[in-house]
Amino acid sequence: TKGFDIPGVVGKDVATLMHESFNKNEINAQIHAVCNDTVGTLLACAYDYDNVRVGLILGTGSNACYIEPNPPNKQDTEKKYDDEEDEQGEIINIEWGNFAKLLPRMPTD
């Protein structure tokens, strides 16, 4: 949706492509997660402030995400590791952008 056209990337795992490029260029790096700008904004702010619950991007387009709390029974029963802290919930990425091609423009737009 941003106008990028990179041949050979559509349908491929971008983390795998990046790891191949790192190896080719002898860069000692690893990707552990891939996220969009909205989720990245929420996570970056939540690292410093434990009360952050919303990520919002306002630019040439807009998008938002939020933390959906886990139901009480899920928090108690689904720990994957013994030392895992109680989860706060999961991030829901709303992805409300790119409607200009799908919906008609109105005089108020």
Short mmCIF file of N, CA and C in Angstrom, two decimals:
data_model
loop_
_atom_site.label_atom_id
_atom_site.label_comp_id
_atom_site.label_asym_id
_atom_site.label_seq_id
_atom_site.Cartn_x
_atom_site.Cartn_y
_atom_site.Cartn_z
N THR A 1 0.81 -1.21 0.00
CA THR A 1 0.00 0.00 0.00
C THR A 1 0.84 1.27 0.00
N LYS A 2 2.12 1.16 0.20
CA LYS A 2 2.98 2.34 0.27
C LYS A 2 3.70 2.63 -1.05
N GLY A 3 3.42 1.85 -2.09
CA GLY A 3 4.01 2.11 -3.38
C GLY A 3 5.36 1.45 -3.62
N PHE A 4 5.77 0.53 -2.75
CA PHE A 4 7.02 -0.18 -2.95
C PHE A 4 6.79 -1.36 -3.88
N ASP A 5 7.73 -1.61 -4.77
CA ASP A 5 7.65 -2.75 -5.66
C ASP A 5 9.03 -3.40 -5.70
N ILE A 6 9.19 -4.45 -4.93
CA ILE A 6 10.47 -5.13 -4.83
C ILE A 6 10.31 -6.53 -5.41
N PRO A 7 10.84 -6.78 -6.60
CA PRO A 7 10.67 -8.08 -7.26
C PRO A 7 11.17 -9.24 -6.39
N GLY A 8 10.42 -10.33 -6.39
CA GLY A 8 10.85 -11.54 -5.69
C GLY A 8 10.51 -11.56 -4.21
N VAL A 9 9.75 -10.59 -3.73
CA VAL A 9 9.44 -10.53 -2.30
C VAL A 9 8.01 -10.97 -1.99
N VAL A 10 7.09 -10.72 -2.89
CA VAL A 10 5.69 -11.06 -2.65
C VAL A 10 5.56 -12.55 -2.38
N GLY A 11 4.90 -12.90 -1.27
CA GLY A 11 4.68 -14.29 -0.91
C GLY A 11 5.85 -14.94 -0.19
N LYS A 12 6.91 -14.19 0.06
CA LYS A 12 8.10 -14.74 0.75
C LYS A 12 8.11 -14.30 2.21
N ASP A 13 8.81 -15.04 3.03
CA ASP A 13 9.00 -14.71 4.44
C ASP A 13 10.09 -13.63 4.53
N VAL A 14 9.72 -12.41 4.93
CA VAL A 14 10.68 -11.31 4.93
C VAL A 14 11.80 -11.52 5.96
N ALA A 15 11.51 -12.21 7.04
CA ALA A 15 12.57 -12.47 8.03
C ALA A 15 13.63 -13.40 7.42
N THR A 16 13.20 -14.41 6.68
CA THR A 16 14.15 -15.30 6.01
C THR A 16 14.98 -14.53 5.00
N LEU A 17 14.34 -13.67 4.21
CA LEU A 17 15.07 -12.87 3.23
C LEU A 17 16.10 -11.96 3.92
N MET A 18 15.71 -11.37 5.03
CA MET A 18 16.64 -10.51 5.77
C MET A 18 17.81 -11.32 6.34
N HIS A 19 17.55 -12.51 6.89
CA HIS A 19 18.63 -13.34 7.43
C HIS A 19 19.60 -13.75 6.31
N GLU A 20 19.07 -14.08 5.13
CA GLU A 20 19.94 -14.41 3.99
C GLU A 20 20.81 -13.22 3.63
N SER A 21 20.24 -12.03 3.64
CA SER A 21 21.00 -10.83 3.33
C SER A 21 22.05 -10.54 4.41
N PHE A 22 21.68 -10.72 5.67
CA PHE A 22 22.64 -10.54 6.76
C PHE A 22 23.84 -11.46 6.57
N ASN A 23 23.56 -12.74 6.30
CA ASN A 23 24.64 -13.71 6.10
C ASN A 23 25.52 -13.34 4.92
N LYS A 24 24.90 -12.97 3.80
CA LYS A 24 25.64 -12.59 2.59
C LYS A 24 26.57 -11.40 2.85
N ASN A 25 26.10 -10.45 3.65
CA ASN A 25 26.88 -9.23 3.93
C ASN A 25 27.65 -9.30 5.25
N GLU A 26 27.70 -10.52 5.84
CA GLU A 26 28.43 -10.75 7.09
C GLU A 26 28.02 -9.79 8.20
N ILE A 27 26.71 -9.62 8.33
CA ILE A 27 26.15 -8.78 9.39
C ILE A 27 25.65 -9.70 10.50
N ASN A 28 26.14 -9.48 11.71
CA ASN A 28 25.77 -10.30 12.85
C ASN A 28 24.47 -9.75 13.46
N ALA A 29 23.34 -10.19 12.93
CA ALA A 29 22.04 -9.72 13.41
C ALA A 29 21.01 -10.82 13.21
N GLN A 30 19.94 -10.76 14.01
CA GLN A 30 18.84 -11.70 13.90
C GLN A 30 17.53 -10.96 14.08
N ILE A 31 16.53 -11.37 13.33
CA ILE A 31 15.19 -10.82 13.48
C ILE A 31 14.39 -11.78 14.35
N HIS A 32 13.81 -11.25 15.41
CA HIS A 32 12.99 -12.08 16.31
C HIS A 32 11.51 -11.80 16.14
N ALA A 33 11.17 -10.66 15.55
CA ALA A 33 9.76 -10.32 15.33
C ALA A 33 9.66 -9.33 14.18
N VAL A 34 8.59 -9.44 13.43
CA VAL A 34 8.29 -8.49 12.36
C VAL A 34 6.94 -7.87 12.68
N CYS A 35 6.89 -6.55 12.70
CA CYS A 35 5.63 -5.87 12.97
C CYS A 35 5.55 -4.58 12.16
N ASN A 36 4.37 -4.03 12.08
CA ASN A 36 4.23 -2.78 11.34
C ASN A 36 4.52 -1.58 12.25
N ASP A 37 4.44 -0.38 11.70
CA ASP A 37 4.79 0.81 12.45
C ASP A 37 3.89 1.04 13.67
N THR A 38 2.61 0.71 13.55
CA THR A 38 1.68 0.95 14.65
C THR A 38 1.99 0.05 15.85
N VAL A 39 2.19 -1.23 15.59
CA VAL A 39 2.54 -2.17 16.66
C VAL A 39 3.91 -1.82 17.24
N GLY A 40 4.86 -1.46 16.38
CA GLY A 40 6.18 -1.05 16.85
C GLY A 40 6.12 0.16 17.76
N THR A 41 5.25 1.11 17.43
CA THR A 41 5.09 2.31 18.26
C THR A 41 4.53 1.93 19.63
N LEU A 42 3.51 1.08 19.64
CA LEU A 42 2.94 0.64 20.92
C LEU A 42 4.01 -0.06 21.77
N LEU A 43 4.75 -1.00 21.17
CA LEU A 43 5.76 -1.74 21.92
C LEU A 43 6.90 -0.86 22.42
N ALA A 44 7.34 0.08 21.58
CA ALA A 44 8.43 0.97 21.98
C ALA A 44 8.02 1.83 23.18
N CYS A 45 6.80 2.33 23.16
CA CYS A 45 6.33 3.16 24.28
C CYS A 45 6.06 2.31 25.52
N ALA A 46 5.51 1.11 25.31
CA ALA A 46 5.21 0.23 26.44
C ALA A 46 6.48 -0.24 27.14
N TYR A 47 7.60 -0.22 26.45
CA TYR A 47 8.88 -0.59 27.07
C TYR A 47 9.22 0.39 28.19
N ASP A 48 8.89 1.66 27.99
CA ASP A 48 9.20 2.69 28.99
C ASP A 48 8.05 3.01 29.94
N TYR A 49 6.82 2.78 29.50
CA TYR A 49 5.64 3.15 30.30
C TYR A 49 4.68 1.97 30.37
N ASP A 50 4.48 1.44 31.57
CA ASP A 50 3.67 0.22 31.69
C ASP A 50 2.17 0.45 31.54
N ASN A 51 1.73 1.70 31.40
CA ASN A 51 0.31 1.96 31.23
C ASN A 51 -0.10 2.18 29.77
N VAL A 52 0.80 1.97 28.82
CA VAL A 52 0.50 2.16 27.40
C VAL A 52 -0.39 1.02 26.91
N ARG A 53 -1.47 1.36 26.22
CA ARG A 53 -2.40 0.35 25.72
C ARG A 53 -2.78 0.56 24.26
N VAL A 54 -2.36 1.69 23.64
CA VAL A 54 -2.76 2.01 22.27
C VAL A 54 -1.54 2.49 21.49
N GLY A 55 -1.43 2.04 20.23
CA GLY A 55 -0.47 2.58 19.29
C GLY A 55 -1.24 3.29 18.19
N LEU A 56 -0.78 4.46 17.78
CA LEU A 56 -1.52 5.25 16.79
C LEU A 56 -0.54 5.90 15.83
N ILE A 57 -0.79 5.77 14.55
CA ILE A 57 0.01 6.43 13.52
C ILE A 57 -0.89 7.40 12.77
N LEU A 58 -0.46 8.66 12.70
CA LEU A 58 -1.15 9.69 11.93
C LEU A 58 -0.12 10.30 11.01
N GLY A 59 -0.25 10.05 9.72
CA GLY A 59 0.71 10.57 8.74
C GLY A 59 -0.01 10.75 7.42
N THR A 60 0.59 10.22 6.36
CA THR A 60 -0.10 10.26 5.07
C THR A 60 -1.32 9.35 5.10
N GLY A 61 -1.33 8.43 6.02
CA GLY A 61 -2.47 7.57 6.31
C GLY A 61 -2.60 7.48 7.82
N SER A 62 -3.43 6.60 8.29
CA SER A 62 -3.54 6.43 9.74
C SER A 62 -3.85 4.96 10.04
N ASN A 63 -3.52 4.55 11.23
CA ASN A 63 -3.77 3.20 11.68
C ASN A 63 -3.66 3.18 13.20
N ALA A 64 -4.22 2.15 13.81
CA ALA A 64 -4.15 2.03 15.27
C ALA A 64 -4.11 0.56 15.66
N CYS A 65 -3.63 0.33 16.87
CA CYS A 65 -3.67 -0.99 17.48
C CYS A 65 -3.89 -0.79 18.97
N TYR A 66 -4.31 -1.83 19.64
CA TYR A 66 -4.55 -1.75 21.07
C TYR A 66 -4.28 -3.10 21.71
N ILE A 67 -4.15 -3.12 23.03
CA ILE A 67 -3.96 -4.37 23.76
C ILE A 67 -5.31 -4.85 24.24
N GLU A 68 -5.69 -6.03 23.78
CA GLU A 68 -6.93 -6.67 24.21
C GLU A 68 -6.58 -7.54 25.41
N PRO A 69 -7.14 -7.24 26.59
CA PRO A 69 -6.79 -8.03 27.78
C PRO A 69 -7.20 -9.49 27.62
N ASN A 70 -6.42 -10.37 28.21
CA ASN A 70 -6.78 -11.79 28.22
C ASN A 70 -7.94 -12.02 29.18
N PRO A 71 -8.81 -12.98 28.88
CA PRO A 71 -9.83 -13.35 29.87
C PRO A 71 -9.13 -13.88 31.12
N PRO A 72 -9.72 -13.70 32.30
CA PRO A 72 -9.06 -14.15 33.54
C PRO A 72 -8.62 -15.60 33.52
N ASN A 73 -9.41 -16.52 32.96
CA ASN A 73 -9.02 -17.93 32.96
C ASN A 73 -7.84 -18.21 32.06
N LYS A 74 -7.63 -17.44 30.98
CA LYS A 74 -6.50 -17.65 30.07
C LYS A 74 -5.19 -17.26 30.75
N GLN A 75 -5.21 -16.18 31.53
CA GLN A 75 -3.99 -15.73 32.19
C GLN A 75 -3.46 -16.79 33.14
N ASP A 76 -4.34 -17.54 33.75
CA ASP A 76 -3.93 -18.52 34.75
C ASP A 76 -3.48 -19.85 34.15
N THR A 77 -3.98 -20.21 32.96
CA THR A 77 -3.78 -21.58 32.49
C THR A 77 -2.83 -21.74 31.32
N GLU A 78 -2.42 -20.68 30.66
CA GLU A 78 -1.67 -20.86 29.42
C GLU A 78 -0.22 -20.38 29.48
N LYS A 79 0.45 -20.50 30.60
CA LYS A 79 1.86 -20.13 30.65
C LYS A 79 2.68 -21.17 29.91
N LYS A 80 3.57 -20.71 29.04
CA LYS A 80 4.38 -21.63 28.25
C LYS A 80 5.68 -21.98 28.96
N TYR A 81 6.18 -21.07 29.81
CA TYR A 81 7.44 -21.28 30.50
C TYR A 81 7.24 -21.02 31.98
N ASP A 82 8.00 -21.70 32.82
CA ASP A 82 7.86 -21.54 34.26
C ASP A 82 8.12 -20.11 34.72
N ASP A 83 9.08 -19.43 34.07
CA ASP A 83 9.45 -18.09 34.51
C ASP A 83 8.68 -16.98 33.78
N GLU A 84 7.70 -17.35 32.97
CA GLU A 84 6.93 -16.38 32.19
C GLU A 84 6.05 -15.55 33.11
N GLU A 85 6.10 -14.23 32.92
CA GLU A 85 5.24 -13.35 33.69
C GLU A 85 3.82 -13.43 33.16
N ASP A 86 2.85 -13.02 33.98
CA ASP A 86 1.47 -13.00 33.51
C ASP A 86 1.37 -12.08 32.31
N GLU A 87 0.73 -12.56 31.25
CA GLU A 87 0.57 -11.77 30.04
C GLU A 87 -0.48 -10.69 30.26
N GLN A 88 -0.28 -9.57 29.58
CA GLN A 88 -1.23 -8.47 29.67
C GLN A 88 -2.36 -8.63 28.66
N GLY A 89 -2.19 -9.44 27.66
CA GLY A 89 -3.18 -9.60 26.61
C GLY A 89 -2.49 -9.75 25.28
N GLU A 90 -3.24 -9.50 24.20
CA GLU A 90 -2.63 -9.58 22.87
C GLU A 90 -2.88 -8.27 22.12
N ILE A 91 -1.98 -7.97 21.22
CA ILE A 91 -2.10 -6.74 20.44
C ILE A 91 -3.02 -7.00 19.26
N ILE A 92 -4.03 -6.17 19.12
CA ILE A 92 -4.97 -6.23 18.00
C ILE A 92 -4.63 -5.06 17.08
N ASN A 93 -4.20 -5.38 15.86
CA ASN A 93 -3.87 -4.36 14.87
C ASN A 93 -5.12 -4.12 14.03
N ILE A 94 -5.68 -2.92 14.11
CA ILE A 94 -6.96 -2.64 13.47
C ILE A 94 -6.84 -2.53 11.96
N GLU A 95 -5.73 -2.02 11.43
CA GLU A 95 -5.53 -1.87 9.99
C GLU A 95 -6.71 -1.21 9.30
N TRP A 96 -6.96 0.03 9.65
CA TRP A 96 -8.09 0.73 9.06
C TRP A 96 -7.71 1.55 7.84
N GLY A 97 -6.48 1.47 7.39
CA GLY A 97 -6.03 2.27 6.26
C GLY A 97 -6.36 1.65 4.91
N ASN A 98 -6.01 2.37 3.86
CA ASN A 98 -6.12 1.94 2.46
C ASN A 98 -7.57 1.74 1.99
N PHE A 99 -8.49 2.52 2.53
CA PHE A 99 -9.87 2.41 2.08
C PHE A 99 -10.15 3.30 0.87
N ALA A 100 -9.23 4.16 0.48
CA ALA A 100 -9.46 5.09 -0.64
C ALA A 100 -9.78 4.34 -1.93
N LYS A 101 -9.22 3.14 -2.09
CA LYS A 101 -9.47 2.37 -3.31
C LYS A 101 -10.76 1.56 -3.23
N LEU A 102 -11.29 1.36 -2.02
CA LEU A 102 -12.44 0.50 -1.85
C LEU A 102 -13.75 1.26 -1.64
N LEU A 103 -13.68 2.43 -1.05
CA LEU A 103 -14.88 3.17 -0.72
C LEU A 103 -14.94 4.47 -1.51
N PRO A 104 -16.14 4.94 -1.86
CA PRO A 104 -16.23 6.20 -2.59
C PRO A 104 -15.88 7.38 -1.69
N ARG A 105 -15.29 8.41 -2.28
CA ARG A 105 -14.99 9.62 -1.53
C ARG A 105 -16.26 10.47 -1.45
N MET A 106 -16.45 11.10 -0.32
CA MET A 106 -17.61 11.93 -0.10
C MET A 106 -17.17 13.39 -0.01
N PRO A 107 -18.08 14.34 -0.17
CA PRO A 107 -17.71 15.76 -0.10
C PRO A 107 -17.00 16.14 1.22
N THR A 108 -17.31 15.43 2.28
CA THR A 108 -16.67 15.75 3.58
C THR A 108 -15.25 15.21 3.69
N ASP A 109 -14.84 14.35 2.76
CA ASP A 109 -13.49 13.75 2.83
C ASP A 109 -12.45 14.74 2.44
#
